[in-house]
Short mmCIF file of C-alpha atoms in Angstrom, two decimals:
data_model
loop_
_atom_site.label_atom_id
_atom_site.label_comp_id
_atom_site.label_asym_id
_atom_site.label_seq_id
_atom_site.Cartn_x
_atom_site.Cartn_y
_atom_site.Cartn_z
CA MET A 1 147.93 189.61 97.74
CA ALA A 2 144.51 188.16 98.61
CA TYR A 3 141.72 188.53 96.07
CA ALA A 4 139.51 191.37 97.37
CA LEU A 5 135.77 190.76 97.52
CA ASP A 6 133.02 192.96 98.95
CA PHE A 7 130.16 190.79 100.20
CA SER A 8 127.88 193.65 101.26
CA GLU A 9 125.69 193.38 98.12
CA TYR A 10 124.35 190.38 96.21
CA PHE A 11 125.88 189.47 92.85
CA ARG A 12 124.17 189.02 89.52
CA PHE A 13 125.36 186.18 87.27
CA ASP A 14 127.98 188.12 85.31
CA ASP A 15 129.51 189.52 88.50
CA LEU A 16 129.48 186.10 90.15
CA THR A 17 131.20 184.62 87.09
CA ARG A 18 133.80 187.37 87.10
CA HIS A 19 134.62 186.72 90.75
CA LEU A 20 134.83 182.96 90.27
CA GLN A 21 137.17 183.39 87.33
CA GLY A 22 139.17 185.96 89.27
CA LEU A 23 139.60 183.62 92.24
CA ALA A 24 140.62 180.73 89.97
CA ALA A 25 143.21 182.99 88.31
CA ALA A 26 144.47 184.36 91.62
CA TYR A 27 144.92 180.92 93.20
CA PRO A 28 145.75 178.57 90.31
CA GLU A 29 147.68 176.25 92.61
CA LEU A 30 144.55 175.57 94.70
CA ALA A 31 141.44 176.28 92.62
CA THR A 32 140.01 174.88 89.39
CA LEU A 33 136.82 176.29 87.86
CA GLU A 34 134.65 174.28 85.49
CA SER A 35 131.18 174.47 83.99
CA LEU A 36 129.00 171.42 84.63
CA GLY A 37 126.70 172.35 81.76
CA LYS A 38 124.20 174.96 80.71
CA SER A 39 120.93 176.07 82.28
CA TRP A 40 117.67 176.35 80.35
CA ARG A 41 118.64 179.88 79.32
CA GLY A 42 122.25 179.01 78.45
CA ARG A 43 124.07 180.13 81.60
CA ASP A 44 126.97 178.13 82.99
CA ILE A 45 126.47 175.99 86.08
CA TRP A 46 129.79 176.70 87.75
CA ALA A 47 131.69 174.34 90.06
CA MET A 48 134.94 175.14 91.86
CA THR A 49 137.33 172.41 93.02
CA ILE A 50 139.64 173.48 95.82
CA THR A 51 142.55 171.41 97.17
CA ASN A 52 146.32 171.37 97.38
CA PRO A 53 147.34 169.12 94.44
CA ALA A 54 150.88 168.85 95.80
CA THR A 55 149.50 166.52 98.49
CA GLY A 56 147.39 164.46 96.09
CA ALA A 57 144.77 164.77 93.39
CA HIS A 58 141.30 165.88 94.48
CA HIS A 59 139.65 162.59 93.47
CA GLU A 60 142.11 160.64 95.61
CA LYS A 61 141.10 162.53 98.75
CA PRO A 62 137.88 162.61 100.76
CA ALA A 63 135.86 165.57 99.57
CA PHE A 64 133.22 167.92 100.91
CA TYR A 65 130.44 169.09 98.58
CA ILE A 66 128.55 172.39 98.88
CA ASP A 67 125.77 173.64 96.65
CA ALA A 68 123.62 176.74 96.82
CA HIS A 69 120.92 178.77 95.13
CA ILE A 70 118.80 175.89 93.91
CA HIS A 71 115.75 178.09 94.62
CA ALA A 72 115.66 181.33 92.68
CA GLU A 73 114.96 183.85 95.43
CA GLU A 74 117.41 182.39 97.97
CA VAL A 75 120.27 184.70 96.99
CA ALA A 76 122.05 184.57 100.37
CA THR A 77 122.91 180.95 99.63
CA SER A 78 125.22 181.65 96.68
CA HIS A 79 126.76 184.46 98.73
CA THR A 80 127.55 181.95 101.48
CA ALA A 81 129.03 179.42 99.06
CA LEU A 82 131.13 182.10 97.34
CA TYR A 83 132.30 183.40 100.71
CA THR A 84 133.27 179.86 101.72
CA LEU A 85 135.46 179.27 98.68
CA TRP A 86 136.98 182.75 99.06
CA TYR A 87 137.65 182.02 102.74
CA LEU A 88 139.30 178.68 101.97
CA LEU A 89 141.58 180.22 99.36
CA THR A 90 142.55 183.33 101.29
CA GLU A 91 143.02 181.55 104.64
CA TYR A 92 145.18 178.72 103.28
CA GLY A 93 148.65 178.81 104.79
CA SER A 94 147.66 180.93 107.80
CA ASN A 95 144.57 179.22 109.23
CA PRO A 96 145.52 175.75 110.61
CA GLU A 97 142.11 174.18 110.00
CA VAL A 98 141.82 175.47 106.43
CA THR A 99 145.41 174.49 105.64
CA TRP A 100 144.86 170.98 107.02
CA LEU A 101 141.65 170.63 105.01
CA LEU A 102 143.14 171.63 101.66
CA ASP A 103 146.20 169.48 102.25
CA ASN A 104 144.19 166.40 103.23
CA THR A 105 140.80 166.81 101.55
CA ALA A 106 139.09 168.55 98.63
CA PHE A 107 136.09 170.86 98.31
CA TYR A 108 133.58 170.87 95.47
CA ILE A 109 131.50 174.07 95.57
CA LEU A 110 128.57 174.93 93.26
CA PRO A 111 127.64 178.50 94.21
CA ARG A 112 124.63 178.94 91.90
CA THR A 113 122.79 175.79 90.87
CA ASN A 114 119.89 177.75 89.41
CA PRO A 115 121.45 180.67 87.51
CA ASP A 116 118.36 181.55 85.45
CA GLY A 117 115.97 181.69 88.38
CA ALA A 118 118.49 183.68 90.38
CA GLU A 119 118.82 186.29 87.66
CA ILE A 120 115.05 186.65 87.39
CA SER A 121 114.73 187.12 91.15
CA LEU A 122 117.56 189.66 91.26
CA THR A 123 116.25 191.77 88.37
CA THR A 124 112.43 191.57 88.46
CA ALA A 125 109.56 191.65 90.92
CA HIS A 126 109.22 187.86 90.67
CA HIS A 127 110.97 186.38 93.67
CA TRP A 128 109.58 182.85 93.23
CA CYS A 129 110.09 181.86 89.64
CA GLY A 130 111.45 178.34 89.17
CA ASN A 131 114.53 177.54 87.10
CA GLY A 132 114.01 179.49 83.92
CA ARG A 133 112.27 176.82 81.85
CA TYR A 134 109.38 179.28 81.88
CA LEU A 135 109.71 183.01 82.29
CA PRO A 136 107.39 184.36 85.00
CA GLY A 137 103.85 184.35 83.71
CA GLU A 138 104.50 182.19 80.64
CA GLU A 139 103.25 179.06 82.37
CA GLN A 140 100.18 180.73 83.89
CA THR A 141 97.33 181.04 81.42
CA ALA A 142 94.11 181.16 83.49
CA GLY A 143 92.88 182.58 86.76
CA LEU A 144 94.64 185.09 88.98
CA CYS A 145 98.32 185.09 87.96
CA GLN A 146 101.01 187.01 89.85
CA SER A 147 102.27 190.17 88.21
CA ASP A 148 103.39 193.67 89.09
CA VAL A 149 100.15 195.36 88.08
CA ASN A 150 100.99 198.83 89.41
CA GLY A 151 104.55 198.77 88.06
CA ASP A 152 106.32 199.70 91.31
CA GLY A 153 108.89 196.89 91.02
CA TYR A 154 107.33 194.62 93.65
CA ILE A 155 104.74 191.87 93.68
CA VAL A 156 103.03 192.10 97.04
CA GLN A 157 99.34 191.74 97.95
CA MET A 158 95.98 193.19 96.96
CA ARG A 159 93.20 193.76 99.45
CA ILE A 160 89.64 194.13 98.27
CA GLU A 161 86.85 195.27 100.56
CA ASP A 162 84.21 192.56 100.91
CA PRO A 163 81.57 192.07 103.65
CA ALA A 164 82.31 188.33 103.44
CA GLY A 165 86.07 188.85 103.75
CA GLU A 166 88.26 186.95 106.21
CA TRP A 167 90.57 189.85 107.10
CA LYS A 168 90.40 193.24 108.78
CA VAL A 169 92.83 196.06 109.63
CA SER A 170 94.54 195.74 112.99
CA LYS A 171 93.86 198.49 115.52
CA ASP A 172 97.51 198.20 116.63
CA ASP A 173 98.99 199.15 113.25
CA PRO A 174 97.04 200.06 110.09
CA ARG A 175 99.55 198.17 107.94
CA LEU A 176 98.75 194.88 109.62
CA MET A 177 95.93 192.63 108.44
CA ILE A 178 94.51 190.21 111.04
CA LEU A 179 92.03 187.38 110.72
CA ARG A 180 88.38 188.01 111.50
CA GLU A 181 87.10 186.08 114.50
CA PRO A 182 84.63 183.22 113.87
CA GLY A 183 81.12 184.65 114.07
CA GLU A 184 82.39 188.24 114.14
CA ILE A 185 80.11 190.91 112.66
CA GLY A 186 79.99 194.67 112.74
CA ASP A 187 83.68 195.45 113.28
CA GLY A 188 84.65 195.96 109.66
CA PRO A 189 85.43 196.88 107.07
CA TYR A 190 86.45 193.36 106.03
CA TYR A 191 88.71 192.39 103.15
CA ARG A 192 89.80 189.58 100.88
CA LEU A 193 93.57 189.20 100.37
CA TYR A 194 95.21 188.04 97.14
CA ARG A 195 98.66 187.97 95.62
CA GLU A 196 99.12 191.01 93.40
CA GLY A 197 98.29 190.00 89.83
CA GLU A 198 95.92 189.97 86.91
CA ILE A 199 93.21 187.59 85.72
CA ARG A 200 93.97 185.70 82.53
CA GLY A 201 91.75 183.57 80.36
CA ALA A 202 87.98 183.51 80.32
CA TRP A 203 86.40 185.27 83.32
CA ASP A 204 82.76 185.62 84.30
CA GLY A 205 83.38 188.80 86.26
CA VAL A 206 82.58 187.15 89.59
CA SER A 207 84.79 184.21 90.56
CA PHE A 208 88.29 183.10 89.56
CA ASP A 209 90.85 180.45 90.38
CA ILE A 210 94.27 181.18 91.80
CA GLN A 211 96.64 179.27 89.56
CA LYS A 212 99.97 178.03 90.89
CA PRO A 213 102.91 178.65 88.57
CA ARG A 214 104.47 175.48 87.15
CA ASP A 215 107.80 176.72 88.29
CA GLY A 216 110.24 173.80 88.12
CA ASN A 217 111.29 173.32 91.74
CA LEU A 218 114.73 171.77 91.26
CA ASN A 219 114.73 170.42 94.81
CA ARG A 220 111.81 168.16 93.96
CA ASN A 221 113.44 166.82 90.78
CA PHE A 222 115.90 164.30 92.23
CA PRO A 223 115.41 160.53 91.96
CA ALA A 224 114.75 159.49 95.56
CA GLY A 225 111.02 159.65 96.31
CA TRP A 226 110.18 161.51 93.10
CA TYR A 227 106.46 161.99 92.44
CA ALA A 228 104.76 163.42 89.40
CA GLU A 229 103.65 167.06 89.26
CA TYR A 230 100.08 166.28 90.32
CA LYS A 231 101.33 165.00 93.69
CA GLN A 232 104.59 166.88 94.23
CA TYR A 233 104.28 170.49 93.12
CA GLY A 234 107.19 171.64 90.95
CA ALA A 235 108.67 168.15 90.46
CA GLY A 236 109.22 168.41 86.71
CA ASP A 237 108.35 165.96 83.95
CA TYR A 238 110.44 163.10 85.34
CA PRO A 239 113.42 162.67 87.71
CA LEU A 240 116.34 164.85 86.60
CA SER A 241 114.30 166.32 83.74
CA GLU A 242 115.87 169.74 84.38
CA PRO A 243 119.41 170.39 83.13
CA GLU A 244 120.45 171.98 86.43
CA SER A 245 119.46 169.04 88.64
CA LYS A 246 120.91 166.57 86.15
CA ALA A 247 124.24 168.42 86.20
CA VAL A 248 124.29 168.12 90.00
CA ALA A 249 123.40 164.41 89.93
CA ASP A 250 126.00 163.60 87.28
CA PHE A 251 128.65 165.42 89.29
CA LEU A 252 127.81 163.58 92.52
CA LEU A 253 127.85 160.18 90.82
CA ALA A 254 131.21 160.99 89.21
CA HIS A 255 132.74 161.80 92.61
CA PRO A 256 132.31 158.84 94.96
CA ASN A 257 134.96 160.38 97.22
CA ILE A 258 132.39 162.85 98.60
CA SER A 259 132.12 162.17 102.32
CA GLY A 260 130.01 165.14 103.45
CA MET A 261 127.50 167.57 101.95
CA GLN A 262 125.96 170.96 102.67
CA CYS A 263 122.96 172.25 100.71
CA TYR A 264 122.11 175.91 101.32
CA HIS A 265 118.59 177.34 101.42
CA THR A 266 116.76 180.22 103.04
CA HIS A 267 115.16 181.01 105.44
CA GLY A 268 114.64 180.08 109.10
CA GLY A 269 117.98 179.88 110.87
CA LEU A 270 117.95 176.08 110.96
CA HIS A 271 120.21 173.16 110.13
CA LEU A 272 117.92 170.50 108.69
CA ARG A 273 118.80 166.81 108.78
CA PRO A 274 117.09 163.65 107.53
CA SER A 275 114.72 162.11 107.37
CA LEU A 276 112.47 163.99 104.99
CA ILE A 277 109.93 161.20 104.75
CA ALA A 278 110.03 159.21 108.01
CA PRO A 279 110.41 159.65 111.77
CA ASP A 280 113.73 159.28 113.56
CA SER A 281 112.85 155.71 114.46
CA ALA A 282 113.34 154.80 110.78
CA ILE A 283 116.93 156.09 110.72
CA PRO A 284 119.66 153.59 111.69
CA THR A 285 120.53 154.23 115.33
CA ALA A 286 124.22 154.81 114.61
CA ASP A 287 123.42 157.31 111.84
CA LEU A 288 121.04 159.28 114.05
CA ALA A 289 123.69 159.44 116.75
CA ILE A 290 126.25 160.74 114.24
CA TYR A 291 123.82 163.41 113.02
CA LYS A 292 123.11 164.58 116.55
CA THR A 293 126.74 164.55 117.68
CA LEU A 294 128.17 166.15 114.55
CA GLY A 295 125.30 168.61 114.21
CA ALA A 296 125.59 169.81 117.80
CA ALA A 297 129.36 170.30 117.49
CA CYS A 298 129.17 172.21 114.19
CA ALA A 299 126.14 174.31 115.14
CA LYS A 300 128.12 176.03 117.89
CA THR A 301 129.35 178.35 115.13
CA THR A 302 125.87 179.47 114.08
CA GLY A 303 123.59 179.04 117.08
CA TYR A 304 121.02 177.44 114.76
CA PRO A 305 119.14 174.39 116.05
CA VAL A 306 119.55 171.08 114.20
CA ILE A 307 116.14 169.54 113.51
CA SER A 308 114.53 166.70 111.58
CA VAL A 309 112.80 167.75 108.36
CA TYR A 310 110.02 165.21 108.83
CA GLU A 311 109.41 165.55 112.55
CA GLU A 312 109.95 169.27 113.11
CA PHE A 313 109.93 171.13 109.79
CA THR A 314 107.09 169.57 107.80
CA PRO A 315 103.71 171.19 108.57
CA ASP A 316 101.74 168.13 107.41
CA PRO A 317 103.69 164.84 107.66
CA SER A 318 101.15 163.17 105.37
CA GLN A 319 102.50 165.44 102.62
CA ALA A 320 106.22 165.03 103.13
CA ARG A 321 108.68 166.86 100.89
CA THR A 322 110.06 164.32 98.42
CA GLY A 323 112.43 164.28 95.46
CA SER A 324 114.93 166.53 97.21
CA LEU A 325 118.70 166.40 96.95
CA MET A 326 119.17 165.62 100.63
CA GLN A 327 116.74 162.71 100.43
CA TRP A 328 118.78 161.27 97.58
CA SER A 329 122.23 162.01 99.05
CA TYR A 330 121.50 160.44 102.44
CA ASP A 331 118.67 157.94 101.90
CA GLU A 332 120.25 156.46 98.80
CA MET A 333 123.98 157.19 99.08
CA GLY A 334 124.32 157.49 102.84
CA ILE A 335 126.28 160.76 102.74
CA ILE A 336 125.93 162.85 105.90
CA THR A 337 124.11 165.87 104.51
CA PHE A 338 122.78 169.01 106.14
CA SER A 339 120.37 171.38 104.44
CA THR A 340 120.75 174.75 106.11
CA GLU A 341 117.99 177.36 106.06
CA LEU A 342 120.04 180.56 106.31
CA TRP A 343 118.82 183.71 108.02
CA ASN A 344 116.11 184.19 110.63
CA PRO A 345 114.35 187.56 110.42
CA GLU A 346 112.15 186.63 113.37
CA LEU A 347 115.21 186.15 115.54
CA ALA A 348 116.53 189.50 114.32
CA ALA A 349 113.19 191.02 115.34
CA GLY A 350 113.45 189.54 118.84
CA ILE A 351 110.67 186.99 118.46
CA ALA A 352 110.80 184.05 120.88
CA ASP A 353 110.92 180.47 119.57
CA PRO A 354 111.66 181.51 115.96
CA ALA A 355 112.56 177.94 114.93
CA LYS A 356 108.85 177.08 114.65
CA TYR A 357 108.17 179.57 111.88
CA GLN A 358 107.43 176.90 109.30
CA VAL A 359 104.83 175.02 111.31
CA ARG A 360 102.76 177.79 112.82
CA ALA A 361 101.20 181.06 111.75
CA ARG A 362 102.73 184.19 113.20
CA SER A 363 100.76 185.87 115.95
CA THR A 364 99.72 189.53 115.91
CA GLU A 365 102.49 190.23 118.41
CA ASP A 366 105.03 188.61 116.06
CA GLU A 367 103.81 190.64 113.11
CA LEU A 368 104.08 193.85 115.12
CA ALA A 369 107.63 192.95 116.15
CA LEU A 370 108.52 192.38 112.48
CA LEU A 371 107.03 195.73 111.49
CA LYS A 372 109.12 197.38 114.21
CA TYR A 373 112.20 195.57 112.90
CA ASN A 374 111.36 196.81 109.40
CA ASP A 375 111.04 200.40 110.59
CA GLU A 376 114.20 200.40 112.71
CA HIS A 377 116.59 198.35 110.60
CA LEU A 378 115.30 198.53 107.02
CA GLY A 379 114.08 202.10 106.98
CA GLY A 380 110.57 200.81 106.25
CA ARG A 381 111.59 199.35 102.87
CA GLY A 382 110.41 195.84 103.73
CA PHE A 383 106.73 196.81 103.76
CA ILE A 384 104.78 198.65 101.07
CA ASP A 385 102.03 200.79 102.60
CA TRP A 386 98.52 200.02 101.36
CA THR A 387 97.84 202.30 98.41
CA PRO A 388 94.59 202.60 96.37
CA PHE A 389 94.82 201.38 92.79
CA ASP A 390 92.29 201.06 89.97
CA HIS A 391 92.74 197.46 88.87
CA PRO A 392 91.81 196.94 85.19
CA GLN A 393 89.60 193.94 86.08
CA LEU A 394 88.81 194.10 89.78
CA GLY A 395 88.17 197.82 90.07
CA ARG A 396 89.20 199.69 93.19
CA VAL A 397 91.74 197.73 95.25
CA GLU A 398 94.61 198.55 97.60
CA ILE A 399 98.11 197.19 96.98
CA GLY A 400 100.68 196.71 99.72
CA GLY A 401 102.30 194.26 102.13
CA TRP A 402 105.66 192.62 102.79
CA THR A 403 108.24 192.64 99.99
CA HIS A 404 109.81 189.34 101.23
CA MET A 405 113.04 189.29 99.17
CA TYR A 406 115.27 191.18 101.63
CA THR A 407 113.04 190.90 104.68
CA PHE A 408 112.14 187.23 105.08
CA ARG A 409 114.03 185.32 102.38
CA ASN A 410 117.47 186.90 102.72
CA PRO A 411 119.44 189.15 105.05
CA PRO A 412 119.29 192.74 103.81
CA PRO A 413 122.19 193.90 101.65
CA ALA A 414 123.94 197.07 102.79
CA SER A 415 121.86 199.18 100.40
CA TRP A 416 118.71 198.06 102.23
CA ALA A 417 119.98 198.36 105.79
CA SER A 418 119.26 201.54 107.75
CA SER A 419 121.10 200.62 110.96
CA GLU A 420 124.61 199.46 111.78
CA LYS A 421 123.18 196.28 113.25
CA ALA A 422 121.29 195.48 110.06
CA ARG A 423 124.41 196.07 107.97
CA GLY A 424 126.03 193.23 109.88
CA PHE A 425 123.31 190.65 109.34
CA LEU A 426 124.54 189.46 105.93
CA HIS A 427 128.20 189.07 106.89
CA GLU A 428 127.31 187.33 110.15
CA THR A 429 125.13 184.85 108.29
CA ILE A 430 127.61 183.91 105.58
CA HIS A 431 130.66 183.85 107.86
CA ASN A 432 129.15 181.70 110.61
CA ASN A 433 127.72 179.21 108.16
CA CYS A 434 131.06 178.99 106.37
CA LEU A 435 132.55 177.93 109.71
CA PHE A 436 129.79 175.33 110.11
CA THR A 437 130.77 173.63 106.86
CA ILE A 438 134.47 173.73 107.77
CA LYS A 439 133.71 171.99 111.09
CA HIS A 440 131.67 169.37 109.22
CA ALA A 441 134.42 168.82 106.64
CA LEU A 442 136.95 168.26 109.43
CA CYS A 443 134.96 165.16 110.47
CA THR A 444 135.74 163.24 107.29
CA PRO A 445 137.08 159.66 107.34
CA LEU A 446 140.80 159.78 106.56
CA VAL A 447 142.70 156.59 105.63
CA ARG A 448 146.42 156.68 106.24
CA ILE A 449 149.33 154.20 106.12
CA GLN A 450 150.60 154.26 109.68
CA GLN A 451 153.60 151.99 109.26
CA VAL A 452 155.38 149.91 106.61
CA THR A 453 158.11 147.37 107.45
CA ALA A 454 160.14 145.03 105.23
CA GLU A 455 161.60 141.91 106.90
CA SER A 456 164.31 139.96 105.06
CA VAL A 457 163.45 136.25 105.07
CA ALA A 458 166.04 135.11 102.44
CA PRO A 459 168.48 136.77 100.07
CA GLY A 460 166.43 139.04 97.82
CA LEU A 461 163.15 137.95 99.50
CA TYR A 462 161.23 140.24 101.84
CA LYS A 463 158.05 140.03 103.88
CA VAL A 464 156.31 143.41 103.70
CA ARG A 465 153.87 144.45 106.43
CA ALA A 466 151.68 147.56 106.38
CA VAL A 467 149.48 149.00 109.13
CA ILE A 468 146.57 151.06 107.80
CA LYS A 469 144.37 153.21 110.00
CA ASN A 470 141.51 155.69 109.80
CA GLU A 471 142.54 158.98 111.41
CA GLY A 472 139.17 160.63 110.83
CA PHE A 473 136.04 161.07 112.90
CA LEU A 474 133.65 159.14 110.63
CA PRO A 475 134.10 155.47 109.73
CA THR A 476 135.27 154.69 106.22
CA TYR A 477 131.78 153.56 105.27
CA MET A 478 130.41 156.95 106.50
CA THR A 479 126.97 155.72 107.63
CA GLN A 480 125.03 152.54 108.21
CA ARG A 481 122.68 153.65 105.43
CA SER A 482 125.61 153.77 103.01
CA LEU A 483 126.71 150.32 104.12
CA ASP A 484 123.20 148.86 103.82
CA ASN A 485 122.75 150.34 100.33
CA LEU A 486 126.16 149.05 99.17
CA TYR A 487 127.28 152.57 98.30
CA SER A 488 130.51 152.41 100.30
CA GLY A 489 132.98 149.82 99.08
CA PRO A 490 135.60 148.37 101.44
CA VAL A 491 139.03 149.87 101.97
CA THR A 492 141.50 148.36 99.50
CA ALA A 493 145.23 148.06 100.17
CA ALA A 494 147.42 147.72 97.08
CA VAL A 495 151.13 147.27 96.57
CA SER A 496 153.06 148.91 93.73
CA LEU A 497 156.32 147.17 92.94
CA PRO A 498 159.45 148.82 91.54
CA GLU A 499 160.99 147.62 88.29
CA GLY A 500 162.68 144.24 88.70
CA ALA A 501 160.62 143.21 91.77
CA ALA A 502 157.98 140.48 91.76
CA LEU A 503 155.20 139.47 94.15
CA VAL A 504 155.65 135.80 95.07
CA MET A 505 152.90 135.48 97.69
CA GLY A 506 149.58 137.23 98.18
CA THR A 507 147.72 139.49 95.79
CA PRO A 508 148.62 142.97 94.50
CA ALA A 509 145.42 144.35 96.04
CA GLN A 510 143.38 143.20 99.00
CA ASP A 511 140.12 144.35 100.53
CA ILE A 512 140.56 144.96 104.24
CA GLY A 513 136.97 145.83 105.08
CA HIS A 514 136.06 149.04 106.85
CA LEU A 515 137.88 151.02 109.50
CA ALA A 516 136.21 152.66 112.46
CA GLY A 517 136.54 156.37 113.02
CA ARG A 518 136.90 158.23 116.30
CA ASP A 519 133.13 158.43 116.60
CA GLU A 520 132.82 154.66 116.97
CA ARG A 521 135.48 154.65 119.69
CA ASN A 522 133.72 157.24 121.84
CA ALA A 523 132.77 155.87 125.24
CA PRO A 524 132.03 157.43 128.61
CA TRP A 525 134.75 157.15 131.22
CA SER A 526 134.04 154.45 133.78
CA PRO A 527 135.85 153.63 137.02
CA TRP A 528 135.29 149.93 136.31
#
């Protein structure tokens, strides 16, 4: 009987652990659960290995790596990773693609890389809170620091009436704040907008700084392109200074059989590909072609576009995102890696061209569409109406705005959805992206012995001949970047002799170079 799992609500750490242990116990012939170490707050960083050991040990097969929930508030990512491992285990034996994959390859799945940050996001108003090295607020000591000052369980925004303010109330919807036109006067009242919080440290009663939390962004803590905190916000003290990112790095280095990777994030409805730091012209031509071909084929399952982080996702290319896992896995190791931004609330709201959300501000029309989506599909729970509040330091303010966690960052769980359509958003997201990773994993290089013959040349003397081929889509070296960086060693053929036999010519092992995959043999049909 298949292990039953209800994916309609997000799981806290203890529930996630229980389900992982339950799946490992239910499918002991396919699944092995291990802890890669402890987080800052002592939680296990779980990893599940899935393969059919009857067809070979996991480390002797090409493997596909998936990690999720490296950012605290991105809870849909661990749901997608958990769904994927559940899908692989429950579909084995009946689904031809899944059965082929577990017989011929292995999966390494880390469903919650940042267990401390996830727990904080799931249980408090703090939806952006790092990796648990600091509890929310501990690292902020001066200026305006985010906090739930009115105690309603959300950290949203404060608006303060000010003749010099940049914002005003929209005439289309009183919930919506719009920017004041340059040179505009007399159409107030005008407001200043701030993150909900309190002022800490010395304050002169007039001006204050808005201090960024030193939150420990694990996806800026990897070795490739690492910069110190002053230049790369959230990067940590040094590369791999955080136990969670170090556990991931140690695992990757200990598994050189990994031939493909998927890193889950939210939000945007996008499959991101390298480069993070350079234009496409800096990527080896063959690698770029693989990314485009493979990405287009796999993305049929999601409908998400596949875009370059540097060219299409980075608002200011002069401040490229560095120190990320995907930069390290592809730029250094040459592993074909996608970083998927799950969930697109703008698409759900019917907004055109939603893929540009990261590099443009939303228009008034877009905001109105999102408010309509909130009213129709979330029962209004995604937006807190502006409510007067006597702030202990700032006096009379109004608190309200988007709640973000289950509006923008993640698909709404069933308990948040107020329409049948909205109740399907979460399952659609995790299922379709599970299929994306399965399609990617099916493109692995796959070395096989095609033929072995033994020709008798004298009594008791044989000439042995073996034909070895790559049955997979990718070449055995994976990418040109991997080849250039000497990460992919050549294919080695070795002979194992039975007792009483001896090798009289040749060597027991021989490097035979690299073998092309189907991708390198693709060519357009020609009548010539």
